[in-house]
CSV table of C-alpha atoms in Angstrom, one decimal:
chain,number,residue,atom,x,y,z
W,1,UNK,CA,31.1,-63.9,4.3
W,2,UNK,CA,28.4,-65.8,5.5
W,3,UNK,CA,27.3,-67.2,2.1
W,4,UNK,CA,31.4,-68.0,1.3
W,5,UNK,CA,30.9,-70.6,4.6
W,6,UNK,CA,27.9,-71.7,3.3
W,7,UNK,CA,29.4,-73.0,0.3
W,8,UNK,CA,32.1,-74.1,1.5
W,9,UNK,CA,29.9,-76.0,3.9
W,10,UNK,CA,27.9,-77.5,0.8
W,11,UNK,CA,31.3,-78.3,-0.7
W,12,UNK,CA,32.3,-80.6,2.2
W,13,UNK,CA,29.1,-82.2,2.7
W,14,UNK,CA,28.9,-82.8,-1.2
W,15,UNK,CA,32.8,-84.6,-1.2
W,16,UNK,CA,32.6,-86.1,2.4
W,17,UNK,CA,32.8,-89.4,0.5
W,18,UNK,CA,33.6,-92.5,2.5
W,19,UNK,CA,37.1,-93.1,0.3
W,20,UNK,CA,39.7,-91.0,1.2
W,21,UNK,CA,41.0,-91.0,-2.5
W,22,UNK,CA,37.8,-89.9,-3.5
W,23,UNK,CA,38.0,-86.8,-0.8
W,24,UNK,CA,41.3,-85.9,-2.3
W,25,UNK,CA,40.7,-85.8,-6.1
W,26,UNK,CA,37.2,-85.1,-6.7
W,27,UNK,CA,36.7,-81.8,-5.2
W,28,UNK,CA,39.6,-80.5,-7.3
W,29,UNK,CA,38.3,-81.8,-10.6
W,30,UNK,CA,35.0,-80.5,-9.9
W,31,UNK,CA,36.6,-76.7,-9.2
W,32,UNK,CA,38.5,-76.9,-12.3
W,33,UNK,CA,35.3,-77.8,-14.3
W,34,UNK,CA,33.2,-75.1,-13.1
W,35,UNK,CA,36.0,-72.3,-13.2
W,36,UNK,CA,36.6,-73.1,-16.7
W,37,UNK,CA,32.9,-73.4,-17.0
W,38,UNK,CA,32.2,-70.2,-15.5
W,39,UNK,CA,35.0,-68.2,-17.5
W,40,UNK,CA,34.7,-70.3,-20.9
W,41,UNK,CA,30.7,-69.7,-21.5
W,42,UNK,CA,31.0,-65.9,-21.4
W,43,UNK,CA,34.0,-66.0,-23.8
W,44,UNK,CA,32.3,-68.7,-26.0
W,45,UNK,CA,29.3,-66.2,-26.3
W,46,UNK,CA,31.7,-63.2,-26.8
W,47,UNK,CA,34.3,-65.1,-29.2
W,48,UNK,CA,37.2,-64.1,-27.4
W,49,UNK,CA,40.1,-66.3,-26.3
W,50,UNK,CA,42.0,-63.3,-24.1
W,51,UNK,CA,41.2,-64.9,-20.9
W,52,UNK,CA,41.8,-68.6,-22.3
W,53,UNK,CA,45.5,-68.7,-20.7
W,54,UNK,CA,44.9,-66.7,-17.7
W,55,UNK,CA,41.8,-69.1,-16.3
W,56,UNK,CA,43.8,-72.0,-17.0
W,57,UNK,CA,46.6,-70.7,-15.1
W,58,UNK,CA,44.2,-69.3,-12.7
W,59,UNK,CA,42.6,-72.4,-12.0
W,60,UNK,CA,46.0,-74.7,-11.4
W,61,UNK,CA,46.6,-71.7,-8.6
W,62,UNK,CA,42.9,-72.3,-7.4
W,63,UNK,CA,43.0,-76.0,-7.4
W,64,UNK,CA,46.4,-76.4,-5.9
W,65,UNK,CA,45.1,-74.2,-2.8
W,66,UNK,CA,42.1,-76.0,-2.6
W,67,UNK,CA,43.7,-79.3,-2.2
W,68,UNK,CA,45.8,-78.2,0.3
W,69,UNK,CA,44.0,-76.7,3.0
W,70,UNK,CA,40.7,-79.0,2.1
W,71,UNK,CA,42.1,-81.6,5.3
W,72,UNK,CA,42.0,-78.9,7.1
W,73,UNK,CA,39.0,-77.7,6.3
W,74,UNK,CA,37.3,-80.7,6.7
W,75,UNK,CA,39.2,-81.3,10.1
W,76,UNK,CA,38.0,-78.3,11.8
W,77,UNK,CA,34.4,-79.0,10.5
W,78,UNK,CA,33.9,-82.6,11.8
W,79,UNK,CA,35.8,-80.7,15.5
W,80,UNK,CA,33.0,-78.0,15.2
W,81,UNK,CA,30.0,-80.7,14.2
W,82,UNK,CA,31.3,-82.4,17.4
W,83,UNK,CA,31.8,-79.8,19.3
W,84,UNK,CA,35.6,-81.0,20.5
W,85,UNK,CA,38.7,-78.0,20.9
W,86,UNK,CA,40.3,-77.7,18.1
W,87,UNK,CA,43.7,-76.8,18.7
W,88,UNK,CA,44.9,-80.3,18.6
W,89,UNK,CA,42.8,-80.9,15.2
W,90,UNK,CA,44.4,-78.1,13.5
W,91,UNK,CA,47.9,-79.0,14.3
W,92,UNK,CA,47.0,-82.2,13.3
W,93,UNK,CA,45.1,-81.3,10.3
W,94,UNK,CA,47.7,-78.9,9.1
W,95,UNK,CA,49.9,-79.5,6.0
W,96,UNK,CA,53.3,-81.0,6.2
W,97,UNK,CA,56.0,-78.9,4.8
W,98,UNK,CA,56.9,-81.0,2.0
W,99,UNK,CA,53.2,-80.8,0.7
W,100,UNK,CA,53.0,-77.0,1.0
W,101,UNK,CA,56.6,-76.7,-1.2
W,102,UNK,CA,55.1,-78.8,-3.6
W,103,UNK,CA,52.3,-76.8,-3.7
W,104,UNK,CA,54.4,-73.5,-3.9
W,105,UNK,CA,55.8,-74.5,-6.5
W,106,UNK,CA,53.2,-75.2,-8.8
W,107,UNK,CA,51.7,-72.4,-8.0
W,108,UNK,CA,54.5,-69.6,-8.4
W,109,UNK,CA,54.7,-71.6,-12.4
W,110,UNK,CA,50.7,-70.9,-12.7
W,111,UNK,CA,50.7,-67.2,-11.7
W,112,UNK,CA,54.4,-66.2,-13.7
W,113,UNK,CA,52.9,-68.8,-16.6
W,114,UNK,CA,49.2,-66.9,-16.7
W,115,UNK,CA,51.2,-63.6,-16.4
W,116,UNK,CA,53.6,-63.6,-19.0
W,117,UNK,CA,50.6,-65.5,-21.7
W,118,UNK,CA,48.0,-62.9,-20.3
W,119,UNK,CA,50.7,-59.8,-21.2
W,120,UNK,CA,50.7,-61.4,-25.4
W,121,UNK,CA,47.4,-62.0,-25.8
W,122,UNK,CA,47.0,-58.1,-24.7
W,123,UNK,CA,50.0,-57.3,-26.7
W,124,UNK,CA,49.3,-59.0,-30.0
W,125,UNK,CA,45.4,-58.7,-30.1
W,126,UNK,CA,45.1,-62.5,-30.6
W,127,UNK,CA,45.9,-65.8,-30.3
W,128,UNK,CA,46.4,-67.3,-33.7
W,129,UNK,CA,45.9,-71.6,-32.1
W,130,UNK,CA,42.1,-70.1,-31.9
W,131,UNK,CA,42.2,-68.8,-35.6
W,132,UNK,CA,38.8,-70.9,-37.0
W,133,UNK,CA,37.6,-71.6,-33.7
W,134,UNK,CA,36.0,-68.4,-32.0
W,135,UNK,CA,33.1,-68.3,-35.2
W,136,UNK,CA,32.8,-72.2,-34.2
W,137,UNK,CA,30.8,-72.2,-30.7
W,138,UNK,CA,31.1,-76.4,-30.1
W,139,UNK,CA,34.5,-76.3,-31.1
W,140,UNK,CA,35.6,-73.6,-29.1
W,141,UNK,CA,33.7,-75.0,-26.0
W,142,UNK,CA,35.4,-77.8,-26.6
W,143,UNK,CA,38.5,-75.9,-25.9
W,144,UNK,CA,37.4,-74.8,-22.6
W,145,UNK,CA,37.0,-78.5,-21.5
W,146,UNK,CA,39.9,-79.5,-23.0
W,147,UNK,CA,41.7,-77.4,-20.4
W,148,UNK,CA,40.2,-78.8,-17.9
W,149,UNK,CA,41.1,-82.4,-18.4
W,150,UNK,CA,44.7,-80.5,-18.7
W,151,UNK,CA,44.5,-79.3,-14.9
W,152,UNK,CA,43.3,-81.9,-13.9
W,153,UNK,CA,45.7,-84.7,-15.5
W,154,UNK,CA,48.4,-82.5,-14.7
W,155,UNK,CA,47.5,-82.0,-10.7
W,156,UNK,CA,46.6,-85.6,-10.3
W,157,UNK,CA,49.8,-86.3,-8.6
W,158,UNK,CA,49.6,-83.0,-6.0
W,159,UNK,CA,45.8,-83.7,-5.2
W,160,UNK,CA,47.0,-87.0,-4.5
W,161,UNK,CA,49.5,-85.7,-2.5
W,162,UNK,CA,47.9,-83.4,-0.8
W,163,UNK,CA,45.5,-85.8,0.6
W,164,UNK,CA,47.7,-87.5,2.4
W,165,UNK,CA,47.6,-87.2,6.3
W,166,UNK,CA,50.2,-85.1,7.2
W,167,UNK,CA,51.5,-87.9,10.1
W,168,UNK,CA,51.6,-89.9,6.6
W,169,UNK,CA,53.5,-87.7,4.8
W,170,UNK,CA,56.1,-86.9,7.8
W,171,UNK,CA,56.6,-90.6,7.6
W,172,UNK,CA,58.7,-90.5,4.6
W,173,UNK,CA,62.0,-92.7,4.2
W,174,UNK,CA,65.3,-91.8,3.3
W,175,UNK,CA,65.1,-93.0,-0.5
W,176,UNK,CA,61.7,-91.1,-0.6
W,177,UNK,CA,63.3,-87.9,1.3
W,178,UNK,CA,66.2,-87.8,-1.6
W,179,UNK,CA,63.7,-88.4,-4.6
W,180,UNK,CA,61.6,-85.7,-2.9
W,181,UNK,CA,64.3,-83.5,-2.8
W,182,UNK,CA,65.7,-84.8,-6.9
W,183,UNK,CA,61.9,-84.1,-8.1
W,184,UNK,CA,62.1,-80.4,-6.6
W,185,UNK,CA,65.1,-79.3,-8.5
W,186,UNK,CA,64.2,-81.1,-11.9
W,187,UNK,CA,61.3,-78.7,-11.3
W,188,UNK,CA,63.5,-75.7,-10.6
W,189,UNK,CA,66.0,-76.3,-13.6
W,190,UNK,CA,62.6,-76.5,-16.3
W,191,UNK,CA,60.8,-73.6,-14.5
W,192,UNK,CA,64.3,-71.9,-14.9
W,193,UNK,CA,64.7,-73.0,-18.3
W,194,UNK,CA,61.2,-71.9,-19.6
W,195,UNK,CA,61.5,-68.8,-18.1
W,196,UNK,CA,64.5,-67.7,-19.6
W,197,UNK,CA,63.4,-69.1,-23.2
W,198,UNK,CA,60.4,-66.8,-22.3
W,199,UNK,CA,62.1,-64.0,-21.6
W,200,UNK,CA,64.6,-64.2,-24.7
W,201,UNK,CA,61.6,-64.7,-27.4
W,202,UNK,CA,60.0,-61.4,-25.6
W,203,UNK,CA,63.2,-59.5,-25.9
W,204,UNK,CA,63.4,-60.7,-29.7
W,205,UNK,CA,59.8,-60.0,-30.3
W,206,UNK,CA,60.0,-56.0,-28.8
W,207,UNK,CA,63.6,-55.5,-30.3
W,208,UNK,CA,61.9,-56.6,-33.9
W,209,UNK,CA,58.9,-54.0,-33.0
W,210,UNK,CA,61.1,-51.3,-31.8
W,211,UNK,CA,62.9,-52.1,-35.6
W,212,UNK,CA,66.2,-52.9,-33.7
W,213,UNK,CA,66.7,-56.0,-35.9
W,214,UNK,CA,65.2,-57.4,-38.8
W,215,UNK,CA,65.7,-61.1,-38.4
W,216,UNK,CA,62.5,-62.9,-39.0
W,217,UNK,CA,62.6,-66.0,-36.7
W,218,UNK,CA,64.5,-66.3,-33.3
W,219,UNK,CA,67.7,-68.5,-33.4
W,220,UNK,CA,69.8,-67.5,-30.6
W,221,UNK,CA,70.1,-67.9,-27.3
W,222,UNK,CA,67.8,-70.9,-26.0
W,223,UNK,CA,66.8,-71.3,-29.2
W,224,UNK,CA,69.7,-72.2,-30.8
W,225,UNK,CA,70.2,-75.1,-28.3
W,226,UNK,CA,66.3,-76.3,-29.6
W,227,UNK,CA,63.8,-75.5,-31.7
W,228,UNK,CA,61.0,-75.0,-28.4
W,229,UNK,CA,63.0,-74.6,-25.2
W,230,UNK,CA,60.0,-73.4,-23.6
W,231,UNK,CA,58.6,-76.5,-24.0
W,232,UNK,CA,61.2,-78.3,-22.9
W,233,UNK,CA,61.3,-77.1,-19.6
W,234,UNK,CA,57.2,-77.2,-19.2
W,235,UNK,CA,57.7,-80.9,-19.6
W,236,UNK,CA,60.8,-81.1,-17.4
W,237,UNK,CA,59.1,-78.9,-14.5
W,238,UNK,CA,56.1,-81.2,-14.7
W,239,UNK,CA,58.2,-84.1,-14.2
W,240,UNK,CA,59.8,-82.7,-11.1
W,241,UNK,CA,56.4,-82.4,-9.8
W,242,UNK,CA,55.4,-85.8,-10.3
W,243,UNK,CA,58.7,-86.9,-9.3
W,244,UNK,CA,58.0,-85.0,-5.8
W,245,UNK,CA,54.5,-86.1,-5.5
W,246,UNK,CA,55.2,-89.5,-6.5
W,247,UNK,CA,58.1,-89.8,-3.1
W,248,UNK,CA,55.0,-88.6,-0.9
W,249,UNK,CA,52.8,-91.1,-2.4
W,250,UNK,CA,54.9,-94.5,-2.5
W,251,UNK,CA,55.5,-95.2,1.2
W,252,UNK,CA,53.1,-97.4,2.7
W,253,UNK,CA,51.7,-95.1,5.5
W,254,UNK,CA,50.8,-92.7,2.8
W,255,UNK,CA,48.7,-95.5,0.7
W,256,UNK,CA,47.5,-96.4,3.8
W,257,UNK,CA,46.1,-93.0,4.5
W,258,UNK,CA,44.6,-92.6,0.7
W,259,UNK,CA,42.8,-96.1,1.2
W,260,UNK,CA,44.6,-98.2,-0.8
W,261,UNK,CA,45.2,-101.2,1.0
W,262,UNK,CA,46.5,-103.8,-1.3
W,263,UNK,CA,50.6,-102.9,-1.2
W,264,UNK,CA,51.4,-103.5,-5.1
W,265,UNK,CA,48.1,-102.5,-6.3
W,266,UNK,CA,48.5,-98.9,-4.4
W,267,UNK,CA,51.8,-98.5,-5.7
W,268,UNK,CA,51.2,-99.1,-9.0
W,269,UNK,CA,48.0,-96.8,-9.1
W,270,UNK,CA,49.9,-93.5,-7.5
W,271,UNK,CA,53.1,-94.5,-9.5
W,272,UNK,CA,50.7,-94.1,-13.0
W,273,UNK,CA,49.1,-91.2,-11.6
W,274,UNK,CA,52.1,-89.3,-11.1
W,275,UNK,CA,53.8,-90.6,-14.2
W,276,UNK,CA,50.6,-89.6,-16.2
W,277,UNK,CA,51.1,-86.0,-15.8
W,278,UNK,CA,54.2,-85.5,-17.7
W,279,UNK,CA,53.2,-88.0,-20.2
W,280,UNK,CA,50.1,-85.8,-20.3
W,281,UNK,CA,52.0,-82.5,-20.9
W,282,UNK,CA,54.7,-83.9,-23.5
W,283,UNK,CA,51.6,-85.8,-25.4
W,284,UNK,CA,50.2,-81.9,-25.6
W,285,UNK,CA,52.7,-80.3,-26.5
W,286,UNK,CA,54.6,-82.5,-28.8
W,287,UNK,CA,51.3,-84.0,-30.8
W,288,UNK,CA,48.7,-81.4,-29.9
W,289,UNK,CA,49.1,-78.3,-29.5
W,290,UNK,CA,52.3,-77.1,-29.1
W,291,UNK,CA,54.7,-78.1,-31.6
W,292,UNK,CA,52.5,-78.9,-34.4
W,293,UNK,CA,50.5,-75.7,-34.6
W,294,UNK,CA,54.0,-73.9,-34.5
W,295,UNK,CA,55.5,-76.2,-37.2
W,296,UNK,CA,52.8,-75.3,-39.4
W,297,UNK,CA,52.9,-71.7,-39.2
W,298,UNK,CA,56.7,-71.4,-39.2
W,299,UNK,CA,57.0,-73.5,-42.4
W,300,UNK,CA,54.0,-71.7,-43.6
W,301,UNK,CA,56.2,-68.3,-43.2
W,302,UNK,CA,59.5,-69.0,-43.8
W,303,UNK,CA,60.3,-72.7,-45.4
W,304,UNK,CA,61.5,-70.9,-48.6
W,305,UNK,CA,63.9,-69.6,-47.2
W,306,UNK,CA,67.8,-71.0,-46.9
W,307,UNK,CA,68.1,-69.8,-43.1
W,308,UNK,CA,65.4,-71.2,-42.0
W,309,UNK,CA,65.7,-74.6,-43.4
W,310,UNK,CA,69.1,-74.7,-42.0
W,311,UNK,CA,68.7,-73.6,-38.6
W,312,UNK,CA,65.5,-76.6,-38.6
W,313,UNK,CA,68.0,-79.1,-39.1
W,314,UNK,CA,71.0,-78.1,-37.3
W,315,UNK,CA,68.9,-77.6,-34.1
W,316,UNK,CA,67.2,-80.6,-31.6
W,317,UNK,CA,62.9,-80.1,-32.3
W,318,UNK,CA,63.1,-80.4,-28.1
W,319,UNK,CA,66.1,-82.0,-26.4
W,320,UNK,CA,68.7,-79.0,-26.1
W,321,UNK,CA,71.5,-80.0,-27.7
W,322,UNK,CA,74.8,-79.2,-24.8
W,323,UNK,CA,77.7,-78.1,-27.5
């Protein structure tokens, strides 16, 4: 216990930097660094990717908490420092509601997200994206800091967020207040859609190993509306959340309280940072990562055959189509 406050006392004195938009994002980047630091040397040495989705997931969880409760943290060690009651400070200090559903919600995605990715690496043994990687150590480091950048594009717009003074954030307008509440259920409709596209491919995938069917590629459900409905949804949840972060950020009290004086300047810079984690995601998953690694091995396996070919060109790549 007492070395847990001791870090944490390092921590604030380390990120007790004069700008409050400093305060906000920098302590969150540097946790995602060193947790992907401390999980991605041992499985560099080891060659193992098992705990590659699960620390990623586990570190949006970790990051998103941190964020939220830092204010707080720091607000009741400046009242200790100067030995004032701290009652008032906490209440003062403490999240505003919209902040903590924000950060609810990306945090219920990381832990069902790192779950259900955890559960088929155990499954299958492997991740075939690291096939040619694990024997390469620099490579496969690389990897590891990759997803970094990831969590911390991606939460730019909630440690932005949830920096802002709660009396800031409470100050929200009506136009904000309905964007808010837009940006929350775009979220909801992609987390539902990805979950359900989830849960059909892992029904297909243990009905094929049970020998119930013999198809050789999934095209129903979900993924006869498009081609990667799972991905879909990850970039439609992640525009929710910028969407929700971006209604906290735009109103002046809450620039105000970042440090970002100059009105058009502020709103463009919390406007691109919220807009940058979608872009981030879709850029991933439709030019990286996602899409073309599955393209490859799916037309690797089965473009000979007639099905295949014409279920690829009846069905949207990612927009579902709606009839």
């Amino acid at each position: 216990m007492a070395t847990t406050t001791s870090l944490l006392h390092k921590l604030l004195r380390l990120t007790n930097f004069r700008s409050p938009l400093l305060r906000a994002v920098v302590p969150g980047v540097g946790a995602a660094f060193a947790l992907q630091a401390a999980v991605g040397l041992p499985s560099v040495l080891a060659r193992s990717e098992r705990f590659f989705d699960a620390s990623g997931s586990a570190t949006f969880f970790a990051v998103t908490l941190l964020s939220l409760y830092l204010p707080g943290l720091r607000a009741r060690a400046a009242a200790a420092a100067a030995a004032s009651p701290q009652p008032l400070l906490s209440i003062l200090a403490a999240p505003h509601w919209r902040q903590i559903a924000l950060s609810a919600a990306v945090a219920a995605w990381s832990v069902r997200l790192g779950a259900y990715l955890f559960a088929r690496v155990l499954a299958d043994g492997s991740d075939s994206r690291f096939d040619g990687l694990r024997d390469a150590p620099a490579r496969f480091a690389g990897v590891w800091l990759a997803q970094a950048v990831w969590v911390s594009v991606c939460l730019g717009p909630v440690l932005l967020a949830n920096g802002v003074p709660a009396a800031a954030a409470a100050a929200t307008p009506p136009a904000a207040a309905a964007a808010y509440g837009l940006g929350l259920a775009v979220f909801a409709g992609g987390f539902a859609l990805e979950v359900a596209a989830d849960a059909q491919k892992s029904r297909w995938r243990r009905r094929a190993r049970d020998k119930r069917h013999d198809r050789p590629f999934l095209a129903e459900g979900l993924w006869s509306r498009s081609r990667y409905p799972n991905y879909f949804g990850e970039c439609a949840l992640w525009t929710g959340v910028a969407v929700a972060a971006a209604s906290l950020l735009v109103p002046r009290p809450a620039q105000l309280g970042l440090g970002l004086t100059a009105p058009v300047a502020g709103r463009v810079a919390v406007l691109a940072a919220a807009a940058a984690s979608p872009a981030f995601v879709a850029f991933l998953l439709l030019r990286v990562s996602g899409v073309p690694l599955s393209e490859r091995k799916y037309d690797a396996r089965y473009g000979h055959r007639d099905d295949y070919r014409a279920w690829k060109q009846s069905t949207p790549k990612f927009f579902p189509k709606l009839f």
